[in-house]
């Protein structure tokens, strides 16, 4: 999760919400990314989706059945759907997203019995650090606008 937090900090450089994702297979990092919604002017450029796309390209397979995805924030519905479709084995996330979380908070897409794949979820890892990074980001924005 430390690597995901470091990746998240890169988002701040282009005014994106600091969220980072790392994908590992056999304890080796194969892909990483951070939010680039503002940088790319693309609402789909979430850290998780970008990391999944990189990992698929690197391993040359459409499924990541042995992968663990680490994210500093609970994935949204779009990212949770991408995690299920990529058949990721395990999701580890830091902070809960009580407004748009789709891995147990608001929705639970990754463990929906009606879908063809379920994901092992480990939540709350480095939750304080992940939450503070996002909170500090929004505090700075509010202070600029005052």
Short mmCIF file of N, CA, C and O in Angstrom, two decimals:
data_model
loop_
_atom_site.label_atom_id
_atom_site.label_comp_id
_atom_site.label_asym_id
_atom_site.label_seq_id
_atom_site.Cartn_x
_atom_site.Cartn_y
_atom_site.Cartn_z
N UNK A 1 0.83 -1.20 0.00
CA UNK A 1 0.00 0.00 0.00
C UNK A 1 0.87 1.26 0.00
O UNK A 1 0.45 2.28 -0.53
N UNK A 2 2.06 1.15 0.55
CA UNK A 2 2.97 2.30 0.52
C UNK A 2 3.25 2.75 -0.91
O UNK A 2 3.29 3.94 -1.20
N UNK A 3 3.43 1.79 -1.81
CA UNK A 3 3.69 2.11 -3.21
C UNK A 3 2.47 2.78 -3.85
O UNK A 3 2.61 3.70 -4.66
N UNK A 4 1.29 2.33 -3.49
CA UNK A 4 0.06 2.95 -4.01
C UNK A 4 -0.06 4.39 -3.51
O UNK A 4 -0.46 5.28 -4.26
N UNK A 5 0.28 4.62 -2.25
CA UNK A 5 0.25 5.99 -1.71
C UNK A 5 1.25 6.90 -2.43
O UNK A 5 0.94 8.05 -2.74
N UNK A 6 2.43 6.38 -2.69
CA UNK A 6 3.43 7.18 -3.43
C UNK A 6 2.93 7.48 -4.84
O UNK A 6 3.11 8.58 -5.35
N UNK A 7 2.30 6.52 -5.46
CA UNK A 7 1.74 6.72 -6.80
C UNK A 7 0.62 7.77 -6.74
O UNK A 7 0.52 8.63 -7.62
N UNK A 8 -0.20 7.71 -5.71
CA UNK A 8 -1.31 8.67 -5.56
C UNK A 8 -0.82 10.10 -5.51
O UNK A 8 -1.46 11.01 -6.07
N UNK A 9 0.29 10.32 -4.86
CA UNK A 9 0.83 11.68 -4.71
C UNK A 9 1.16 12.31 -6.06
O UNK A 9 1.15 13.54 -6.19
N UNK A 10 1.42 11.51 -7.07
CA UNK A 10 1.72 12.03 -8.40
C UNK A 10 0.52 12.75 -9.00
O UNK A 10 0.68 13.65 -9.83
N UNK A 11 -0.68 12.35 -8.60
CA UNK A 11 -1.91 12.98 -9.12
C UNK A 11 -1.98 14.46 -8.76
O UNK A 11 -2.53 15.26 -9.53
N UNK A 12 -1.45 14.81 -7.62
CA UNK A 12 -1.51 16.19 -7.14
C UNK A 12 -0.81 17.14 -8.11
O UNK A 12 -1.25 18.28 -8.28
N UNK A 13 0.22 16.66 -8.77
CA UNK A 13 0.98 17.50 -9.71
C UNK A 13 0.13 18.03 -10.85
O UNK A 13 0.47 19.05 -11.45
N UNK A 14 -0.97 17.35 -11.17
CA UNK A 14 -1.84 17.84 -12.24
C UNK A 14 -3.27 18.03 -11.75
O UNK A 14 -4.23 17.87 -12.50
N UNK A 15 -3.40 18.36 -10.45
CA UNK A 15 -4.69 18.72 -9.84
C UNK A 15 -5.74 17.63 -9.91
O UNK A 15 -6.94 17.91 -9.97
N UNK A 16 -5.31 16.38 -9.88
CA UNK A 16 -6.24 15.26 -9.81
C UNK A 16 -6.36 14.78 -8.37
O UNK A 16 -5.41 14.92 -7.58
N UNK A 17 -7.50 14.22 -8.03
CA UNK A 17 -7.68 13.65 -6.70
C UNK A 17 -6.62 12.58 -6.50
O UNK A 17 -6.45 11.70 -7.36
N UNK A 18 -5.87 12.64 -5.40
CA UNK A 18 -4.74 11.71 -5.22
C UNK A 18 -5.17 10.28 -4.87
O UNK A 18 -5.37 9.93 -3.71
N UNK A 19 -5.29 9.50 -5.91
CA UNK A 19 -5.61 8.08 -5.76
C UNK A 19 -4.58 7.31 -6.59
O UNK A 19 -4.31 7.67 -7.74
N UNK A 20 -4.03 6.28 -5.99
CA UNK A 20 -3.04 5.47 -6.68
C UNK A 20 -3.41 4.01 -6.66
O UNK A 20 -4.07 3.55 -5.71
N UNK A 21 -3.00 3.29 -7.69
CA UNK A 21 -3.25 1.86 -7.78
C UNK A 21 -1.99 1.13 -8.22
O UNK A 21 -1.24 1.62 -9.07
N UNK A 22 -1.81 -0.03 -7.64
CA UNK A 22 -0.68 -0.91 -7.96
C UNK A 22 -1.27 -2.29 -8.23
O UNK A 22 -2.18 -2.73 -7.52
N UNK A 23 -0.75 -2.98 -9.23
CA UNK A 23 -1.16 -4.36 -9.49
C UNK A 23 0.06 -5.26 -9.35
O UNK A 23 1.11 -4.99 -9.96
N UNK A 24 -0.09 -6.29 -8.52
CA UNK A 24 0.99 -7.23 -8.26
C UNK A 24 0.57 -8.64 -8.64
O UNK A 24 -0.60 -9.01 -8.46
N UNK A 25 1.53 -9.39 -9.13
CA UNK A 25 1.38 -10.83 -9.33
C UNK A 25 2.61 -11.47 -8.69
O UNK A 25 3.74 -11.05 -8.98
N UNK A 26 2.38 -12.44 -7.83
CA UNK A 26 3.47 -13.10 -7.09
C UNK A 26 4.35 -12.08 -6.37
O UNK A 26 5.58 -12.14 -6.43
N UNK A 27 3.74 -11.13 -5.71
CA UNK A 27 4.42 -10.09 -4.93
C UNK A 27 5.35 -9.20 -5.76
O UNK A 27 6.22 -8.54 -5.22
N UNK A 28 5.16 -9.19 -7.06
CA UNK A 28 5.95 -8.33 -7.94
C UNK A 28 5.02 -7.31 -8.58
O UNK A 28 3.97 -7.66 -9.12
N UNK A 29 5.41 -6.03 -8.51
CA UNK A 29 4.61 -4.98 -9.14
C UNK A 29 4.72 -5.11 -10.65
O UNK A 29 5.82 -5.08 -11.20
N UNK A 30 3.57 -5.26 -11.31
CA UNK A 30 3.60 -5.35 -12.77
C UNK A 30 3.01 -4.10 -13.42
O UNK A 30 3.27 -3.85 -14.60
N UNK A 31 2.22 -3.32 -12.66
CA UNK A 31 1.65 -2.09 -13.23
C UNK A 31 1.28 -1.16 -12.09
O UNK A 31 0.96 -1.60 -10.99
N UNK A 32 1.34 0.12 -12.39
CA UNK A 32 0.93 1.13 -11.42
C UNK A 32 0.41 2.34 -12.17
O UNK A 32 0.80 2.59 -13.31
N UNK A 33 -0.47 3.06 -11.51
CA UNK A 33 -0.99 4.29 -12.10
C UNK A 33 -1.63 5.14 -11.02
O UNK A 33 -1.80 4.69 -9.89
N UNK A 34 -1.95 6.34 -11.40
CA UNK A 34 -2.63 7.28 -10.51
C UNK A 34 -3.71 7.99 -11.31
O UNK A 34 -3.74 7.90 -12.53
N UNK A 35 -4.60 8.66 -10.61
CA UNK A 35 -5.69 9.37 -11.29
C UNK A 35 -5.14 10.37 -12.29
O UNK A 35 -4.21 11.12 -11.99
N UNK A 36 -5.74 10.38 -13.48
CA UNK A 36 -5.35 11.33 -14.52
C UNK A 36 -6.57 11.91 -15.21
O UNK A 36 -6.52 12.26 -16.38
N UNK A 37 -7.66 12.02 -14.48
CA UNK A 37 -8.91 12.55 -15.04
C UNK A 37 -8.71 13.97 -15.55
O UNK A 37 -9.06 14.30 -16.69
N UNK A 38 -8.14 14.83 -14.72
CA UNK A 38 -7.91 16.23 -15.12
C UNK A 38 -6.82 16.33 -16.17
O UNK A 38 -6.95 17.06 -17.14
N UNK A 39 -5.76 15.61 -15.96
CA UNK A 39 -4.62 15.67 -16.89
C UNK A 39 -5.02 15.26 -18.30
O UNK A 39 -4.65 15.91 -19.28
N UNK A 40 -5.80 14.19 -18.41
CA UNK A 40 -6.20 13.68 -19.72
C UNK A 40 -7.55 14.22 -20.18
O UNK A 40 -7.98 13.92 -21.29
N UNK A 41 -8.21 14.98 -19.29
CA UNK A 41 -9.57 15.49 -19.60
C UNK A 41 -10.46 14.32 -20.01
O UNK A 41 -11.19 14.35 -20.99
N UNK A 42 -10.38 13.25 -19.20
CA UNK A 42 -11.09 12.01 -19.48
C UNK A 42 -11.66 11.46 -18.17
O UNK A 42 -10.90 11.05 -17.29
N UNK A 43 -12.97 11.43 -18.06
CA UNK A 43 -13.62 10.99 -16.82
C UNK A 43 -13.37 9.51 -16.51
O UNK A 43 -13.64 9.06 -15.40
N UNK A 44 -12.87 8.76 -17.46
CA UNK A 44 -12.58 7.34 -17.25
C UNK A 44 -11.14 7.08 -16.82
O UNK A 44 -10.77 5.93 -16.60
N UNK A 45 -10.32 8.10 -16.71
CA UNK A 45 -8.90 7.92 -16.42
C UNK A 45 -8.63 7.77 -14.92
O UNK A 45 -7.82 8.47 -14.33
N UNK A 46 -9.34 6.82 -14.31
CA UNK A 46 -9.14 6.51 -12.89
C UNK A 46 -7.92 5.62 -12.73
O UNK A 46 -7.58 4.83 -13.62
N UNK A 47 -7.29 5.73 -11.59
CA UNK A 47 -6.06 4.99 -11.31
C UNK A 47 -6.22 3.49 -11.55
O UNK A 47 -5.36 2.85 -12.16
N UNK A 48 -7.33 2.92 -11.07
CA UNK A 48 -7.53 1.48 -11.18
C UNK A 48 -7.66 1.03 -12.63
O UNK A 48 -7.04 0.05 -13.03
N UNK A 49 -8.45 1.74 -13.40
CA UNK A 49 -8.65 1.37 -14.81
C UNK A 49 -7.34 1.50 -15.58
O UNK A 49 -6.99 0.62 -16.38
N UNK A 50 -6.60 2.57 -15.34
CA UNK A 50 -5.32 2.76 -16.03
C UNK A 50 -4.33 1.65 -15.67
O UNK A 50 -3.63 1.12 -16.54
N UNK A 51 -4.30 1.27 -14.39
CA UNK A 51 -3.39 0.20 -13.95
C UNK A 51 -3.80 -1.14 -14.56
O UNK A 51 -2.94 -1.92 -15.00
N UNK A 52 -5.10 -1.42 -14.59
CA UNK A 52 -5.58 -2.67 -15.20
C UNK A 52 -5.19 -2.73 -16.67
O UNK A 52 -4.68 -3.75 -17.15
N UNK A 53 -5.39 -1.64 -17.40
CA UNK A 53 -5.03 -1.62 -18.82
C UNK A 53 -3.54 -1.85 -19.02
O UNK A 53 -3.14 -2.59 -19.93
N UNK A 54 -2.71 -1.24 -18.17
CA UNK A 54 -1.26 -1.47 -18.27
C UNK A 54 -0.91 -2.93 -18.00
O UNK A 54 -0.11 -3.53 -18.72
N UNK A 55 -1.50 -3.50 -16.95
CA UNK A 55 -1.19 -4.88 -16.57
C UNK A 55 -1.57 -5.85 -17.67
O UNK A 55 -0.82 -6.77 -17.99
N UNK A 56 -2.75 -5.65 -18.26
CA UNK A 56 -3.21 -6.52 -19.34
C UNK A 56 -2.24 -6.45 -20.53
O UNK A 56 -1.89 -7.46 -21.13
N UNK A 57 -1.80 -5.24 -20.83
CA UNK A 57 -0.86 -5.07 -21.94
C UNK A 57 0.48 -5.75 -21.63
O UNK A 57 1.06 -6.41 -22.50
N UNK A 58 0.94 -5.62 -20.40
CA UNK A 58 2.23 -6.20 -20.02
C UNK A 58 2.21 -7.72 -20.03
O UNK A 58 3.13 -8.35 -20.56
N UNK A 59 1.16 -8.32 -19.47
CA UNK A 59 1.16 -9.79 -19.42
C UNK A 59 0.58 -10.43 -20.68
O UNK A 59 0.75 -11.61 -20.90
N UNK A 60 -0.08 -9.63 -21.50
CA UNK A 60 -0.58 -10.14 -22.77
C UNK A 60 -1.79 -11.05 -22.65
O UNK A 60 -2.03 -11.88 -23.52
N UNK A 61 -2.53 -10.91 -21.57
CA UNK A 61 -3.73 -11.71 -21.35
C UNK A 61 -4.88 -10.77 -21.00
O UNK A 61 -4.67 -9.70 -20.44
N UNK A 62 -6.11 -11.20 -21.28
CA UNK A 62 -7.25 -10.34 -20.96
C UNK A 62 -7.71 -10.46 -19.52
O UNK A 62 -8.43 -9.61 -19.03
N UNK A 63 -7.29 -11.50 -18.82
CA UNK A 63 -7.67 -11.69 -17.42
C UNK A 63 -6.45 -11.62 -16.51
O UNK A 63 -5.35 -12.04 -16.89
N UNK A 64 -6.68 -11.12 -15.31
CA UNK A 64 -5.61 -10.98 -14.31
C UNK A 64 -5.96 -11.86 -13.11
O UNK A 64 -6.05 -11.39 -11.97
N UNK A 65 -6.16 -13.14 -13.35
CA UNK A 65 -6.69 -14.05 -12.34
C UNK A 65 -5.78 -14.29 -11.15
O UNK A 65 -6.25 -14.76 -10.11
N UNK A 66 -4.52 -13.98 -11.27
CA UNK A 66 -3.59 -14.16 -10.15
C UNK A 66 -3.15 -12.82 -9.55
O UNK A 66 -2.26 -12.79 -8.71
N UNK A 67 -3.80 -11.76 -9.94
CA UNK A 67 -3.37 -10.42 -9.54
C UNK A 67 -4.05 -9.92 -8.27
O UNK A 67 -5.20 -10.25 -7.97
N UNK A 68 -3.31 -9.08 -7.57
CA UNK A 68 -3.84 -8.30 -6.46
C UNK A 68 -3.76 -6.84 -6.86
O UNK A 68 -2.70 -6.39 -7.31
N UNK A 69 -4.87 -6.13 -6.75
CA UNK A 69 -4.90 -4.70 -7.04
C UNK A 69 -4.97 -3.96 -5.72
O UNK A 69 -5.84 -4.23 -4.89
N UNK A 70 -4.02 -3.05 -5.51
CA UNK A 70 -4.00 -2.18 -4.33
C UNK A 70 -4.47 -0.80 -4.76
O UNK A 70 -3.99 -0.28 -5.77
N UNK A 71 -5.40 -0.23 -4.02
CA UNK A 71 -5.89 1.11 -4.32
C UNK A 71 -6.00 1.89 -3.02
O UNK A 71 -6.42 1.34 -2.00
N UNK A 72 -5.65 3.16 -3.08
CA UNK A 72 -5.71 3.98 -1.87
C UNK A 72 -7.13 4.33 -1.48
O UNK A 72 -7.38 4.68 -0.33
N UNK A 73 -8.07 4.23 -2.41
CA UNK A 73 -9.47 4.53 -2.14
C UNK A 73 -10.34 3.38 -2.65
O UNK A 73 -10.05 2.80 -3.70
N UNK A 74 -11.40 3.10 -1.94
CA UNK A 74 -12.36 2.08 -2.38
C UNK A 74 -12.82 2.41 -3.80
O UNK A 74 -13.27 3.52 -4.06
N UNK A 75 -12.69 1.46 -4.72
CA UNK A 75 -13.07 1.73 -6.11
C UNK A 75 -14.54 2.10 -6.30
O UNK A 75 -15.42 1.61 -5.59
N UNK A 76 -14.75 2.96 -7.29
CA UNK A 76 -16.09 3.40 -7.68
C UNK A 76 -16.76 2.30 -8.51
O UNK A 76 -16.13 1.30 -8.84
N UNK A 77 -18.03 2.49 -8.90
CA UNK A 77 -18.69 1.46 -9.70
C UNK A 77 -17.98 1.12 -11.02
O UNK A 77 -17.89 -0.06 -11.39
N UNK A 78 -17.46 2.12 -11.71
CA UNK A 78 -16.75 1.86 -12.96
C UNK A 78 -15.52 0.99 -12.71
O UNK A 78 -15.30 -0.01 -13.42
N UNK A 79 -14.74 1.36 -11.72
CA UNK A 79 -13.50 0.63 -11.44
C UNK A 79 -13.80 -0.76 -10.88
O UNK A 79 -13.12 -1.73 -11.23
N UNK A 80 -14.82 -0.86 -10.04
CA UNK A 80 -15.21 -2.17 -9.51
C UNK A 80 -15.64 -3.09 -10.65
O UNK A 80 -15.28 -4.27 -10.66
N UNK A 81 -16.38 -2.55 -11.61
CA UNK A 81 -16.77 -3.33 -12.78
C UNK A 81 -15.56 -3.79 -13.58
O UNK A 81 -15.50 -4.94 -14.03
N UNK A 82 -14.59 -2.90 -13.75
CA UNK A 82 -13.37 -3.27 -14.47
C UNK A 82 -12.60 -4.35 -13.73
O UNK A 82 -12.04 -5.27 -14.35
N UNK A 83 -12.58 -4.28 -12.40
CA UNK A 83 -11.91 -5.30 -11.58
C UNK A 83 -12.58 -6.66 -11.79
O UNK A 83 -11.90 -7.68 -11.97
N UNK A 84 -13.90 -6.69 -11.78
CA UNK A 84 -14.64 -7.94 -11.99
C UNK A 84 -14.39 -8.47 -13.40
O UNK A 84 -14.11 -9.65 -13.60
N UNK A 85 -14.49 -7.59 -14.41
CA UNK A 85 -14.32 -8.04 -15.79
C UNK A 85 -12.90 -8.55 -16.07
O UNK A 85 -12.71 -9.44 -16.89
N UNK A 86 -11.91 -7.98 -15.37
CA UNK A 86 -10.52 -8.43 -15.53
C UNK A 86 -10.25 -9.69 -14.69
O UNK A 86 -9.16 -10.25 -14.76
N UNK A 87 -11.22 -10.09 -13.90
CA UNK A 87 -11.13 -11.28 -13.05
C UNK A 87 -9.95 -11.21 -12.09
O UNK A 87 -9.24 -12.20 -11.87
N UNK A 88 -9.78 -10.04 -11.51
CA UNK A 88 -8.71 -9.85 -10.52
C UNK A 88 -9.04 -10.68 -9.29
O UNK A 88 -10.19 -10.74 -8.85
N UNK A 89 -8.03 -11.32 -8.76
CA UNK A 89 -8.21 -12.24 -7.62
C UNK A 89 -8.51 -11.51 -6.33
O UNK A 89 -9.41 -11.89 -5.58
N UNK A 90 -7.74 -10.45 -6.04
CA UNK A 90 -7.82 -9.80 -4.74
C UNK A 90 -7.74 -8.29 -4.88
O UNK A 90 -6.95 -7.78 -5.68
N UNK A 91 -8.53 -7.60 -4.09
CA UNK A 91 -8.50 -6.14 -4.01
C UNK A 91 -8.14 -5.75 -2.59
O UNK A 91 -8.75 -6.24 -1.63
N UNK A 92 -7.16 -4.88 -2.45
CA UNK A 92 -6.78 -4.33 -1.15
C UNK A 92 -6.92 -2.82 -1.28
O UNK A 92 -6.32 -2.22 -2.17
N UNK A 93 -7.73 -2.21 -0.41
CA UNK A 93 -7.86 -0.76 -0.48
C UNK A 93 -7.71 -0.11 0.88
O UNK A 93 -7.88 -0.74 1.91
N UNK A 94 -7.39 1.19 0.83
CA UNK A 94 -7.16 1.96 2.04
C UNK A 94 -8.43 2.58 2.59
O UNK A 94 -9.10 2.02 3.45
N UNK A 95 -8.78 3.75 2.08
CA UNK A 95 -9.92 4.51 2.59
C UNK A 95 -11.22 4.05 1.97
O UNK A 95 -11.28 3.69 0.80
N UNK A 96 -12.26 4.09 2.78
CA UNK A 96 -13.61 3.81 2.27
C UNK A 96 -14.13 5.06 1.57
O UNK A 96 -13.84 6.18 1.98
N UNK A 97 -14.93 4.85 0.53
CA UNK A 97 -15.60 5.97 -0.16
C UNK A 97 -17.09 5.86 0.14
O UNK A 97 -17.81 5.10 -0.50
N UNK A 98 -17.52 6.64 1.13
CA UNK A 98 -18.90 6.54 1.60
C UNK A 98 -19.91 7.22 0.68
O UNK A 98 -21.10 7.15 0.92
N UNK A 99 -19.42 7.84 -0.39
CA UNK A 99 -20.31 8.47 -1.37
C UNK A 99 -20.42 7.67 -2.65
O UNK A 99 -21.46 7.68 -3.31
N UNK A 100 -19.35 6.99 -3.05
CA UNK A 100 -19.37 6.30 -4.34
C UNK A 100 -18.66 4.95 -4.32
O UNK A 100 -18.40 4.37 -5.36
N UNK A 101 -18.36 4.43 -3.14
CA UNK A 101 -17.66 3.15 -3.04
C UNK A 101 -18.51 2.00 -3.53
O UNK A 101 -19.69 1.89 -3.20
N UNK A 102 -17.91 1.12 -4.31
CA UNK A 102 -18.65 0.01 -4.90
C UNK A 102 -18.05 -1.35 -4.53
O UNK A 102 -18.20 -2.33 -5.25
N UNK A 103 -17.35 -1.36 -3.39
CA UNK A 103 -16.73 -2.61 -2.93
C UNK A 103 -17.11 -2.89 -1.48
O UNK A 103 -16.32 -3.41 -0.70
N UNK A 104 -18.31 -2.46 -1.12
CA UNK A 104 -18.81 -2.74 0.22
C UNK A 104 -19.47 -1.57 0.92
O UNK A 104 -20.33 -1.76 1.76
N UNK A 105 -19.10 -0.34 0.58
CA UNK A 105 -19.67 0.82 1.26
C UNK A 105 -21.08 1.15 0.76
O UNK A 105 -22.06 0.92 1.45
N UNK A 106 -21.17 1.69 -0.44
CA UNK A 106 -22.46 2.07 -1.02
C UNK A 106 -23.04 0.90 -1.81
O UNK A 106 -24.21 0.57 -1.67
N UNK A 107 -22.21 0.30 -2.63
CA UNK A 107 -22.56 -0.88 -3.43
C UNK A 107 -21.52 -1.97 -3.16
O UNK A 107 -20.49 -1.71 -2.55
N UNK A 108 -21.80 -3.16 -3.68
CA UNK A 108 -20.79 -4.21 -3.59
C UNK A 108 -20.75 -4.98 -4.92
O UNK A 108 -21.21 -6.12 -5.01
N UNK A 109 -20.21 -4.33 -5.91
CA UNK A 109 -20.12 -4.92 -7.25
C UNK A 109 -19.14 -6.09 -7.28
O UNK A 109 -19.40 -7.10 -7.93
N UNK A 110 -18.04 -5.98 -6.54
CA UNK A 110 -17.01 -7.01 -6.62
C UNK A 110 -17.42 -8.34 -5.99
O UNK A 110 -16.78 -9.36 -6.22
N UNK A 111 -18.50 -8.33 -5.22
CA UNK A 111 -19.00 -9.57 -4.64
C UNK A 111 -20.49 -9.75 -4.87
O UNK A 111 -21.20 -10.31 -4.03
N UNK A 112 -20.95 -9.30 -6.01
CA UNK A 112 -22.35 -9.45 -6.39
C UNK A 112 -22.58 -10.89 -6.86
O UNK A 112 -21.92 -11.35 -7.80
N UNK A 113 -23.50 -11.59 -6.22
CA UNK A 113 -23.74 -13.01 -6.53
C UNK A 113 -24.23 -13.23 -7.96
O UNK A 113 -24.13 -14.33 -8.49
N UNK A 114 -24.76 -12.18 -8.59
CA UNK A 114 -25.29 -12.32 -9.94
C UNK A 114 -24.23 -12.15 -11.03
O UNK A 114 -24.52 -12.37 -12.21
N UNK A 115 -23.04 -11.77 -10.65
CA UNK A 115 -21.96 -11.60 -11.63
C UNK A 115 -21.12 -12.88 -11.69
O UNK A 115 -21.15 -13.70 -10.77
N UNK A 116 -20.35 -13.01 -12.76
CA UNK A 116 -19.62 -14.26 -12.99
C UNK A 116 -18.29 -14.37 -12.26
O UNK A 116 -17.61 -15.38 -12.37
N UNK A 117 -17.89 -13.33 -11.53
CA UNK A 117 -16.61 -13.36 -10.82
C UNK A 117 -16.76 -12.59 -9.52
O UNK A 117 -17.43 -11.56 -9.47
N UNK A 118 -16.14 -13.09 -8.48
CA UNK A 118 -16.10 -12.40 -7.20
C UNK A 118 -14.65 -12.18 -6.79
O UNK A 118 -13.78 -12.97 -7.15
N UNK A 119 -14.45 -11.13 -6.04
CA UNK A 119 -13.10 -10.70 -5.69
C UNK A 119 -12.92 -10.75 -4.17
O UNK A 119 -13.80 -10.30 -3.43
N UNK A 120 -11.81 -11.31 -3.75
CA UNK A 120 -11.47 -11.24 -2.32
C UNK A 120 -11.14 -9.78 -2.01
O UNK A 120 -10.37 -9.15 -2.74
N UNK A 121 -11.71 -9.24 -0.93
CA UNK A 121 -11.50 -7.83 -0.58
C UNK A 121 -10.90 -7.73 0.81
O UNK A 121 -11.39 -8.33 1.77
N UNK A 122 -9.83 -6.96 0.90
CA UNK A 122 -9.21 -6.60 2.17
C UNK A 122 -9.26 -5.09 2.24
O UNK A 122 -8.69 -4.40 1.38
N UNK A 123 -9.96 -4.56 3.22
CA UNK A 123 -10.20 -3.12 3.28
C UNK A 123 -9.58 -2.47 4.51
O UNK A 123 -9.26 -3.14 5.49
N UNK A 124 -9.41 -1.16 4.43
CA UNK A 124 -8.93 -0.39 5.57
C UNK A 124 -7.43 -0.44 5.80
O UNK A 124 -6.96 -0.02 6.85
N UNK A 125 -6.67 -0.91 4.83
CA UNK A 125 -5.21 -0.97 4.97
C UNK A 125 -4.63 0.43 4.73
O UNK A 125 -4.86 1.03 3.68
N UNK A 126 -3.94 0.95 5.73
CA UNK A 126 -3.40 2.33 5.70
C UNK A 126 -4.53 3.32 5.43
O UNK A 126 -4.36 4.29 4.69
N UNK A 127 -5.66 3.06 6.04
CA UNK A 127 -6.85 3.89 5.85
C UNK A 127 -6.59 5.34 6.26
O UNK A 127 -6.97 6.26 5.53
N UNK A 128 -5.96 5.55 7.38
CA UNK A 128 -5.71 6.91 7.87
C UNK A 128 -4.86 7.70 6.88
O UNK A 128 -5.19 8.83 6.53
N UNK A 129 -3.78 7.11 6.43
CA UNK A 129 -2.88 7.79 5.50
C UNK A 129 -3.58 8.10 4.17
O UNK A 129 -3.41 9.17 3.60
N UNK A 130 -4.35 7.13 3.69
CA UNK A 130 -5.08 7.32 2.43
C UNK A 130 -6.12 8.42 2.56
O UNK A 130 -6.25 9.27 1.68
N UNK A 131 -6.87 8.40 3.65
CA UNK A 131 -7.91 9.42 3.88
C UNK A 131 -7.31 10.80 4.02
O UNK A 131 -7.82 11.77 3.46
N UNK A 132 -6.22 10.89 4.78
CA UNK A 132 -5.57 12.19 4.99
C UNK A 132 -5.05 12.79 3.69
O UNK A 132 -5.14 14.00 3.49
N UNK A 133 -4.51 11.96 2.83
CA UNK A 133 -3.99 12.45 1.56
C UNK A 133 -5.11 13.12 0.75
O UNK A 133 -4.94 14.22 0.22
N UNK A 134 -6.25 12.48 0.69
CA UNK A 134 -7.39 13.03 -0.05
C UNK A 134 -7.97 14.25 0.65
O UNK A 134 -8.24 15.28 0.02
N UNK A 135 -8.13 14.18 1.97
CA UNK A 135 -8.66 15.32 2.74
C UNK A 135 -7.78 16.55 2.59
O UNK A 135 -8.28 17.66 2.40
N UNK A 136 -6.47 16.35 2.70
CA UNK A 136 -5.53 17.48 2.55
C UNK A 136 -5.63 18.10 1.17
O UNK A 136 -5.55 19.32 1.02
N UNK A 137 -5.80 17.27 0.16
CA UNK A 137 -5.95 17.76 -1.21
C UNK A 137 -7.15 18.69 -1.32
O UNK A 137 -7.05 19.80 -1.86
N UNK A 138 -8.30 18.26 -0.79
CA UNK A 138 -9.50 19.08 -0.88
C UNK A 138 -9.43 20.33 0.01
O UNK A 138 -9.97 21.38 -0.35
N UNK A 139 -8.74 20.25 1.13
CA UNK A 139 -8.54 21.43 1.98
C UNK A 139 -7.76 22.51 1.22
O UNK A 139 -8.10 23.68 1.28
N UNK A 140 -6.73 22.11 0.52
CA UNK A 140 -5.92 23.06 -0.26
C UNK A 140 -6.77 23.70 -1.36
O UNK A 140 -6.63 24.90 -1.61
N UNK A 141 -7.60 22.93 -2.00
CA UNK A 141 -8.48 23.48 -3.04
C UNK A 141 -9.43 24.49 -2.44
O UNK A 141 -9.62 25.59 -2.98
N UNK A 142 -10.04 24.14 -1.31
CA UNK A 142 -10.99 25.07 -0.66
C UNK A 142 -10.28 26.35 -0.24
O UNK A 142 -10.81 27.44 -0.39
N UNK A 143 -9.06 26.23 0.29
CA UNK A 143 -8.31 27.41 0.73
C UNK A 143 -7.95 28.32 -0.44
O UNK A 143 -7.94 29.54 -0.29
N UNK A 144 -7.67 27.73 -1.60
CA UNK A 144 -7.36 28.53 -2.80
C UNK A 144 -8.57 29.32 -3.26
O UNK A 144 -8.46 30.40 -3.79
N UNK A 145 -9.75 28.71 -3.09
CA UNK A 145 -10.98 29.32 -3.58
C UNK A 145 -11.60 30.32 -2.61
O UNK A 145 -12.61 30.92 -2.92
N UNK A 146 -11.02 30.49 -1.44
CA UNK A 146 -11.57 31.43 -0.47
C UNK A 146 -11.00 32.82 -0.64
O UNK A 146 -10.03 33.11 -1.17
#
